[in-house]
PDB file of C-alpha atoms in Angstrom:
ATOM      1  CA  MET A1326       9.613   9.646   0.384  1.00  0.00           C
ATOM      2  CA  GLN A1327       7.995   8.138   3.601  1.00  0.00           C
ATOM      3  CA  THR A1328       8.759   4.578   4.811  1.00  0.00           C
ATOM      4  CA  ILE A1329       6.672   3.066   7.159  1.00  0.00           C
ATOM      5  CA  GLU A1330       7.296  -0.173   8.700  1.00  0.00           C
ATOM      6  CA  ILE A1331       3.900  -1.873   9.543  1.00  0.00           C
ATOM      7  CA  ASN A1332       3.233  -4.686  12.048  1.00  0.00           C
ATOM      8  CA  SER A1333       0.594  -6.620  10.165  1.00  0.00           C
ATOM      9  CA  GLN A1334       0.025 -10.208   9.039  1.00  0.00           C
ATOM     10  CA  ARG A1335       0.408  -9.539   5.517  1.00  0.00           C
ATOM     11  CA  ILE A1336       2.285  -6.215   5.047  1.00  0.00           C
ATOM     12  CA  LYS A1337       5.831  -5.880   5.694  1.00  0.00           C
ATOM     13  CA  SER A1338       6.657  -2.245   4.729  1.00  0.00           C
ATOM     14  CA  VAL A1339       4.888   0.865   2.756  1.00  0.00           C
ATOM     15  CA  PHE A1340       6.709   3.568   0.786  1.00  0.00           C
ATOM     16  CA  TYR A1341       4.774   6.701  -0.203  1.00  0.00           C
ATOM     17  CA  GLN A1342       5.616   9.519  -2.511  1.00  0.00           C
ATOM     18  CA  ARG A1343       3.871  11.886  -4.723  1.00  0.00           C
ATOM     19  CA  HIS A1344       0.689   9.994  -5.179  1.00  0.00           C
ATOM     20  CA  LEU A1345       2.593   6.455  -5.476  1.00  0.00           C
ATOM     21  CA  LEU A1346       2.300   3.840  -2.893  1.00  0.00           C
ATOM     22  CA  THR A1347       4.729   0.897  -2.866  1.00  0.00           C
ATOM     23  CA  VAL A1348       3.378  -2.180  -0.623  1.00  0.00           C
ATOM     24  CA  GLU A1349       5.790  -4.941   0.144  1.00  0.00           C
ATOM     25  CA  LEU A1350       3.943  -7.948   1.305  1.00  0.00           C
ATOM     26  CA  ASN A1351       5.587 -10.333   3.756  1.00  0.00           C
ATOM     27  CA  THR A1352       5.776 -12.830   0.794  1.00  0.00           C
ATOM     28  CA  GLY A1353       8.221 -10.694  -0.797  1.00  0.00           C
ATOM     29  CA  GLN A1354       5.776  -9.349  -3.391  1.00  0.00           C
ATOM     30  CA  LYS A1355       5.869  -5.712  -4.186  1.00  0.00           C
ATOM     31  CA  PHE A1356       2.887  -3.831  -5.710  1.00  0.00           C
ATOM     32  CA  LEU A1357       2.915  -0.241  -6.813  1.00  0.00           C
ATOM     33  CA  TYR A1358      -0.427   1.698  -6.867  1.00  0.00           C
ATOM     34  CA  GLN A1359      -0.720   5.060  -8.783  1.00  0.00           C
ATOM     35  CA  THR A1360      -3.042   7.844  -7.883  1.00  0.00           C
ATOM     36  CA  VAL A1361      -3.245   7.297  -4.174  1.00  0.00           C
ATOM     37  CA  ALA A1362      -4.453  10.478  -2.527  1.00  0.00           C
ATOM     38  CA  GLN A1363      -2.758  11.907   0.493  1.00  0.00           C
ATOM     39  CA  GLU A1364      -5.981  11.407   2.353  1.00  0.00           C
ATOM     40  CA  THR A1365      -6.158   7.849   1.540  1.00  0.00           C
ATOM     41  CA  PHE A1366      -2.440   7.314   2.740  1.00  0.00           C
ATOM     42  CA  ASP A1367      -3.296   9.086   6.056  1.00  0.00           C
ATOM     43  CA  ASP A1368      -6.369   6.919   6.647  1.00  0.00           C
ATOM     44  CA  PHE A1369      -4.289   3.948   5.841  1.00  0.00           C
ATOM     45  CA  ILE A1370      -1.577   4.734   8.116  1.00  0.00           C
ATOM     46  CA  ASN A1371      -3.968   5.653  10.822  1.00  0.00           C
ATOM     47  CA  ALA A1372      -6.248   2.508  10.456  1.00  0.00           C
ATOM     48  CA  ASN A1373      -6.415   0.219  13.441  1.00  0.00           C
ATOM     49  CA  ASP A1374      -6.385  -2.874  10.969  1.00  0.00           C
ATOM     50  CA  LYS A1375      -4.107  -2.008   8.047  1.00  0.00           C
ATOM     51  CA  ASP A1376      -4.585  -5.379   6.519  1.00  0.00           C
ATOM     52  CA  LYS A1377      -8.297  -4.851   6.144  1.00  0.00           C
ATOM     53  CA  PHE A1378      -7.968  -1.273   4.904  1.00  0.00           C
ATOM     54  CA  TYR A1379      -5.505  -2.316   2.409  1.00  0.00           C
ATOM     55  CA  LYS A1380      -7.822  -5.217   1.242  1.00  0.00           C
ATOM     56  CA  THR A1381     -11.012  -3.114   1.085  1.00  0.00           C
ATOM     57  CA  HIS A1382      -9.707   0.277   0.227  1.00  0.00           C
ATOM     58  CA  ILE A1383      -6.676  -0.012  -1.926  1.00  0.00           C
ATOM     59  CA  GLN A1384      -5.933  -3.596  -3.356  1.00  0.00           C
ATOM     60  CA  PHE A1385      -9.299  -4.024  -4.979  1.00  0.00           C
ATOM     61  CA  ASN A1386     -10.151  -0.100  -5.581  1.00  0.00           C
ATOM     62  CA  ASP A1387     -10.791   0.550  -9.344  1.00  0.00           C
ATOM     63  CA  GLY A1388      -9.564   4.011  -8.646  1.00  0.00           C
ATOM     64  CA  PHE A1389      -5.878   2.882  -8.368  1.00  0.00           C
ATOM     65  CA  ARG A1390      -3.831   1.530 -10.816  1.00  0.00           C
ATOM     66  CA  ARG A1391      -1.772  -1.640  -9.514  1.00  0.00           C
ATOM     67  CA  ILE A1392       1.507  -2.704 -11.012  1.00  0.00           C
ATOM     68  CA  GLN A1393       3.441  -5.693  -9.650  1.00  0.00           C
ATOM     69  CA  LEU A1394       7.207  -5.059  -9.136  1.00  0.00           C
ATOM     70  CA  PHE A1395       9.645  -8.060  -9.668  1.00  0.00           C
ATOM     71  CA  ARG A1396      13.002  -8.366  -7.938  1.00  0.00           C
TER      72      ARG A1396
END
C-alpha cells in the first residue's frame, strides 16, 4: 500500500493498493474508488493541481466505482 500526503485545499491524504484508491478529504470524509488503473494513479500523483485532477478525472468519472467510508 502506498500512502501519499498531499498539500492541497481539499485532499488530506491518498492511499493506493491494487486498483483501490482511498481519498481522505480535509473535511474528514473518505471515499474509496475501485478500478483505478496504475496509470491514472501515477498521473494523479504527478499532476500540478491535484484538486483539479481529482475533480475532473476521478471524482466524476463513470469508470470508477465510488464508495463513501464512514468512521
